[in-house]
GROMACS .gro file of C-alpha atoms in nm:
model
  191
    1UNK     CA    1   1.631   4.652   3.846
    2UNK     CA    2   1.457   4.339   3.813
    3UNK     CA    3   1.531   4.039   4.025
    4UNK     CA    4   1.646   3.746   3.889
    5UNK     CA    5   1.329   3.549   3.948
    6UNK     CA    6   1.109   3.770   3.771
    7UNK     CA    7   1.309   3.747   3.463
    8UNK     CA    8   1.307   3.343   3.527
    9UNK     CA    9   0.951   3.352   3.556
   10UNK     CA   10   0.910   3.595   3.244
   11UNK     CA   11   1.120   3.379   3.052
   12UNK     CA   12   0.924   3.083   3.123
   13UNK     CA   13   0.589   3.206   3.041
   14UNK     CA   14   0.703   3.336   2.731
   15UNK     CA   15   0.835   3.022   2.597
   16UNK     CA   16   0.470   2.878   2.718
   17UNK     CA   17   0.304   3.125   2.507
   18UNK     CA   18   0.539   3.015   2.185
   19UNK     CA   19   0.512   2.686   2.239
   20UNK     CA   20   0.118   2.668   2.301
   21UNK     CA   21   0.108   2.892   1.965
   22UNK     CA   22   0.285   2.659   1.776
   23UNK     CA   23   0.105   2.359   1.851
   24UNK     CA   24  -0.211   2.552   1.801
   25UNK     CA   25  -0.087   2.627   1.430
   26UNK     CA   26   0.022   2.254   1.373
   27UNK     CA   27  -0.322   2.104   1.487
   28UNK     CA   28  -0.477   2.367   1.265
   29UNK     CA   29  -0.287   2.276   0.964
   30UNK     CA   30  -0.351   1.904   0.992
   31UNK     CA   31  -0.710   1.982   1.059
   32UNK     CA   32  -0.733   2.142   0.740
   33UNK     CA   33  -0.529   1.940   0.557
   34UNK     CA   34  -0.681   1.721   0.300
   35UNK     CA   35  -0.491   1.393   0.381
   36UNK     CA   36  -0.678   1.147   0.587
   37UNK     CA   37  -0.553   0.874   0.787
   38UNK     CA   38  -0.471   0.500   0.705
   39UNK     CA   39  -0.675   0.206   0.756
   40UNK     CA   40  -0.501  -0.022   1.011
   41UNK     CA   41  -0.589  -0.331   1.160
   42UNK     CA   42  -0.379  -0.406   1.488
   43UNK     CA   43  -0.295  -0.689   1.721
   44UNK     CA   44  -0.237  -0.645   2.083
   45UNK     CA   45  -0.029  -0.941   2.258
   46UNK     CA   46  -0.117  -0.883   2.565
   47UNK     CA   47  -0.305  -1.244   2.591
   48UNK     CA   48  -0.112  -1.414   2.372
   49UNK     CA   49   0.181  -1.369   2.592
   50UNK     CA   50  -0.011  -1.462   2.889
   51UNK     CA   51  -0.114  -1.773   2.692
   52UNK     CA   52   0.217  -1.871   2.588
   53UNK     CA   53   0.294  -1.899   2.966
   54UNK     CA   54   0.000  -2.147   2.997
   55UNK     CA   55   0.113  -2.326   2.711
   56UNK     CA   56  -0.243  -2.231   2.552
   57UNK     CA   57  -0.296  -2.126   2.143
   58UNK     CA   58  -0.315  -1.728   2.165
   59UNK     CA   59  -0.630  -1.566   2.131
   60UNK     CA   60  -0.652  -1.257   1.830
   61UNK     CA   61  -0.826  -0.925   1.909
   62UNK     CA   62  -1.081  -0.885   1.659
   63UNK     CA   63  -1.006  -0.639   1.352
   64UNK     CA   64  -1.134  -0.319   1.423
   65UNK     CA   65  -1.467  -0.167   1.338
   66UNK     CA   66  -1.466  -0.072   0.991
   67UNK     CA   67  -1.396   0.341   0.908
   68UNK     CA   68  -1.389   0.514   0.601
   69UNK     CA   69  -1.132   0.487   0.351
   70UNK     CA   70  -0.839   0.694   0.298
   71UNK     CA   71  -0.861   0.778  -0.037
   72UNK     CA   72  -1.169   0.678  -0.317
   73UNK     CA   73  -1.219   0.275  -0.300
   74UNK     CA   74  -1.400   0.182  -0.565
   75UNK     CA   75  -1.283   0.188  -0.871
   76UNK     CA   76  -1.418  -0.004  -1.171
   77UNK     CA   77  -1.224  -0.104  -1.471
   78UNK     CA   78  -1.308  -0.329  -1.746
   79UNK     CA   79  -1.014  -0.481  -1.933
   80UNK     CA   80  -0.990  -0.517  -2.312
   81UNK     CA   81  -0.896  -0.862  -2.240
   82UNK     CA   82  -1.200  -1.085  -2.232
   83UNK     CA   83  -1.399  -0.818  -2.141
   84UNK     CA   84  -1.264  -0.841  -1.792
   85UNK     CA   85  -1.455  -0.629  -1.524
   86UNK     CA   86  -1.301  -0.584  -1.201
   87UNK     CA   87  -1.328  -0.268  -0.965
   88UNK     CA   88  -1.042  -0.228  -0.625
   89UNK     CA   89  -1.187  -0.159  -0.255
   90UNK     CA   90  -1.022  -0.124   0.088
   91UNK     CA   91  -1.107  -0.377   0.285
   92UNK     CA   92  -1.293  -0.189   0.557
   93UNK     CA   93  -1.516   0.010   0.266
   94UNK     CA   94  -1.860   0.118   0.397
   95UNK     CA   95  -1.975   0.154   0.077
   96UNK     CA   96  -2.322  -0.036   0.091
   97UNK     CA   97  -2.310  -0.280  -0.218
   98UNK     CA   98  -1.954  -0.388  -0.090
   99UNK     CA   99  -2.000  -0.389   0.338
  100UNK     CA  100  -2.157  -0.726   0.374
  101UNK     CA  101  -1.938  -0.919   0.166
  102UNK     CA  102  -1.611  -0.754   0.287
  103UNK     CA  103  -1.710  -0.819   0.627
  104UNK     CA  104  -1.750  -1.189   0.606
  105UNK     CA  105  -1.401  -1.169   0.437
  106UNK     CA  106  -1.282  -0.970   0.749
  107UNK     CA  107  -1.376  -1.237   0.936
  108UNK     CA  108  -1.214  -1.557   0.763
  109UNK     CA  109  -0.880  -1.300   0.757
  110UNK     CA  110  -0.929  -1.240   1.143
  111UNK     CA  111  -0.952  -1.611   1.184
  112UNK     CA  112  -0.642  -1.699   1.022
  113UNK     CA  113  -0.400  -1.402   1.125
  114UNK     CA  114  -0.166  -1.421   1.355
  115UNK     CA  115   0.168  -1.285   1.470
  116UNK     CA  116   0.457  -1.514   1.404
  117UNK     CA  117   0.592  -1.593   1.739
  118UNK     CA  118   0.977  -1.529   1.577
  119UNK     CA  119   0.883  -1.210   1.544
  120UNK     CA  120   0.756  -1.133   1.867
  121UNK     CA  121   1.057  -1.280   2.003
  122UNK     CA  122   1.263  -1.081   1.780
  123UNK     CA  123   0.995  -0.763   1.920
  124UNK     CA  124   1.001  -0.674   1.528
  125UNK     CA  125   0.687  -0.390   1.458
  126UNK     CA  126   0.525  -0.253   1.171
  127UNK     CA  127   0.285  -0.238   0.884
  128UNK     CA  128   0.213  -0.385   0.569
  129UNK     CA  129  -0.016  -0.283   0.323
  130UNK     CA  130  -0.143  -0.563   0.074
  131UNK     CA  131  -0.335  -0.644  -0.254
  132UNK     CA  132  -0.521  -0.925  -0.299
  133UNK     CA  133  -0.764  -1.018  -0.580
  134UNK     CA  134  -1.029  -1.262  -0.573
  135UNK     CA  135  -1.172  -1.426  -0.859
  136UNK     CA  136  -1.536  -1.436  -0.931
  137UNK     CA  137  -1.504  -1.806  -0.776
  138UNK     CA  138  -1.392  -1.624  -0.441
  139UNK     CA  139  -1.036  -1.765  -0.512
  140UNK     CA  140  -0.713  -1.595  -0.443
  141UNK     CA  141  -0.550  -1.546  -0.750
  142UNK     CA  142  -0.306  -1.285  -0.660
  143UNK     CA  143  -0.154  -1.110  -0.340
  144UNK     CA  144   0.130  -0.886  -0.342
  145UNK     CA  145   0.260  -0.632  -0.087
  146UNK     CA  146   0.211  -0.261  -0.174
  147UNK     CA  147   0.371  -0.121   0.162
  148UNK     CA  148   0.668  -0.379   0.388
  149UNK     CA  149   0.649  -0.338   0.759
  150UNK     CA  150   1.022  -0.388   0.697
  151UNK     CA  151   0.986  -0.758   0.824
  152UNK     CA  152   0.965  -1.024   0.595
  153UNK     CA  153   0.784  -1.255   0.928
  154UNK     CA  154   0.562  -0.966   0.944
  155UNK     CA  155   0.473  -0.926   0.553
  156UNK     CA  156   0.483  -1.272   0.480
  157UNK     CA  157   0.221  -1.336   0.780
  158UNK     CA  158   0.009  -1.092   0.630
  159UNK     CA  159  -0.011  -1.228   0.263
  160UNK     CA  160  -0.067  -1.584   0.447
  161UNK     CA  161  -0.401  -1.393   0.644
  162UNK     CA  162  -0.558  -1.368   0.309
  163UNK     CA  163  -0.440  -1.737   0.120
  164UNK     CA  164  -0.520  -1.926   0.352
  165UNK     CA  165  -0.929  -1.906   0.434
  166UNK     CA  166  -1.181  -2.013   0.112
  167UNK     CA  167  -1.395  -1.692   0.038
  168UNK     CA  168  -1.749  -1.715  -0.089
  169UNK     CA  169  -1.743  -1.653  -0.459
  170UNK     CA  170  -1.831  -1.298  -0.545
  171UNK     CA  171  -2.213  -1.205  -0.535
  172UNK     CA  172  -2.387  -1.162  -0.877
  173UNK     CA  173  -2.477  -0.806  -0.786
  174UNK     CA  174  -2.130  -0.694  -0.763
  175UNK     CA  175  -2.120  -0.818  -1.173
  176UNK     CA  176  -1.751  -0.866  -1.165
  177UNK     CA  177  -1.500  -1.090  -1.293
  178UNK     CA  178  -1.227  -0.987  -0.992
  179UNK     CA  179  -1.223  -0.782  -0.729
  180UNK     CA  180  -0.908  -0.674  -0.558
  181UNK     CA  181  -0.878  -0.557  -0.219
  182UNK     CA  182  -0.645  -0.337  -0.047
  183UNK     CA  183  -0.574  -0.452   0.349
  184UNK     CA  184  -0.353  -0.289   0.571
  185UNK     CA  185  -0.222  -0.516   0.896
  186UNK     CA  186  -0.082  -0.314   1.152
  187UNK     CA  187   0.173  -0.522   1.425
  188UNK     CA  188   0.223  -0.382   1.767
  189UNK     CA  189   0.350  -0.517   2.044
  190UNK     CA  190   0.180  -0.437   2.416
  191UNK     CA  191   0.411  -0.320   2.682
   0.00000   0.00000   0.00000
């Protein structure tokens, strides 16, 4: 007859067996799977809550390095009205004819961006996904939300990242009339 410890230990090791085979199976499925990950941009407060002790402005973590798209970002439509050509990109495209242009837009948005300091007092977290278009003057002449963090601080902080800088007027390469941008601003606070 076994001993009680034996079947303990038996026990045990089977379960480790399941459980290592099921994780192997879930890895393996998302590896496979077609669906790739979101674009975020994120905002540690680490310093800014060290500067709000000094009484000092906070300082912003730059945006991070630009990665490939989730799904297909160009995409090129010309209207029937006025003969209206205008094409949609994520902000952190690395398609070529976009890259330089969307970076020096990164950078006016990175400027301007913050975290509203209600917010991190109320610890609120999230993301928001955004559309903005730019005229062929570099104007903001629209900005919606396409995905709420589920804080209106949060969202409305992220529409005001993109009205407030002046962007260059689009390039005559790009030979559009508007060009609307998708921008995702991810909010997390630092423990």
């Amino acid at each position: 007859m076994m001993s009680t410890n034996k079947i303990l230990l038996y026990s045990v090791v089977i379960s480790l067996i399941i459980h290592l085979a099921a994780l192997s199976l879930i890895s393996l499925m998302e590896w496979r799977g077609k669906r790739q990950p979101e674009q975020v941009v994120t905002v540690e407060l680490t310093e800014m809550f060290a500067a709000s002790k000094e009484k000092a402005a906070p300082r912003k973590p730059p945006l991070p390095k630009p990665h490939p798209p989730a799904s297909s970002t160009k995409k090129t439509v010309v209207s029937p009205q006025k003969n209206v050509r205008e094409a949609t990109v994520d902000l952190n495209s690395r398609e070529q004819r976009y890259r330089p242009y969307l970076k020096a837009l990164r950078e006016k948005i990175e400027r301007t961006w913050i975290y509203p300091e209600k917010a991190t007092a109320l610890r609120e977290e999230g993301t928001t996904v955004i559309r903005f278009s730019l005229a062929a003057t570099g104007e903001v002449v629209d900005a919606t939300i396409l995905r709420s963090s589920g804080s209106d601080l949060l969202d409305e902080a992220s529409l005001q990242a993109v009205r407030t800088p002046r962007f260059a007027p689009l390039p005559e390469n790009f030979q559009l009339s508007r060009l609307n941008i998708i921008a995702t601003f991810e909010y997390r606070l630092v423990q």
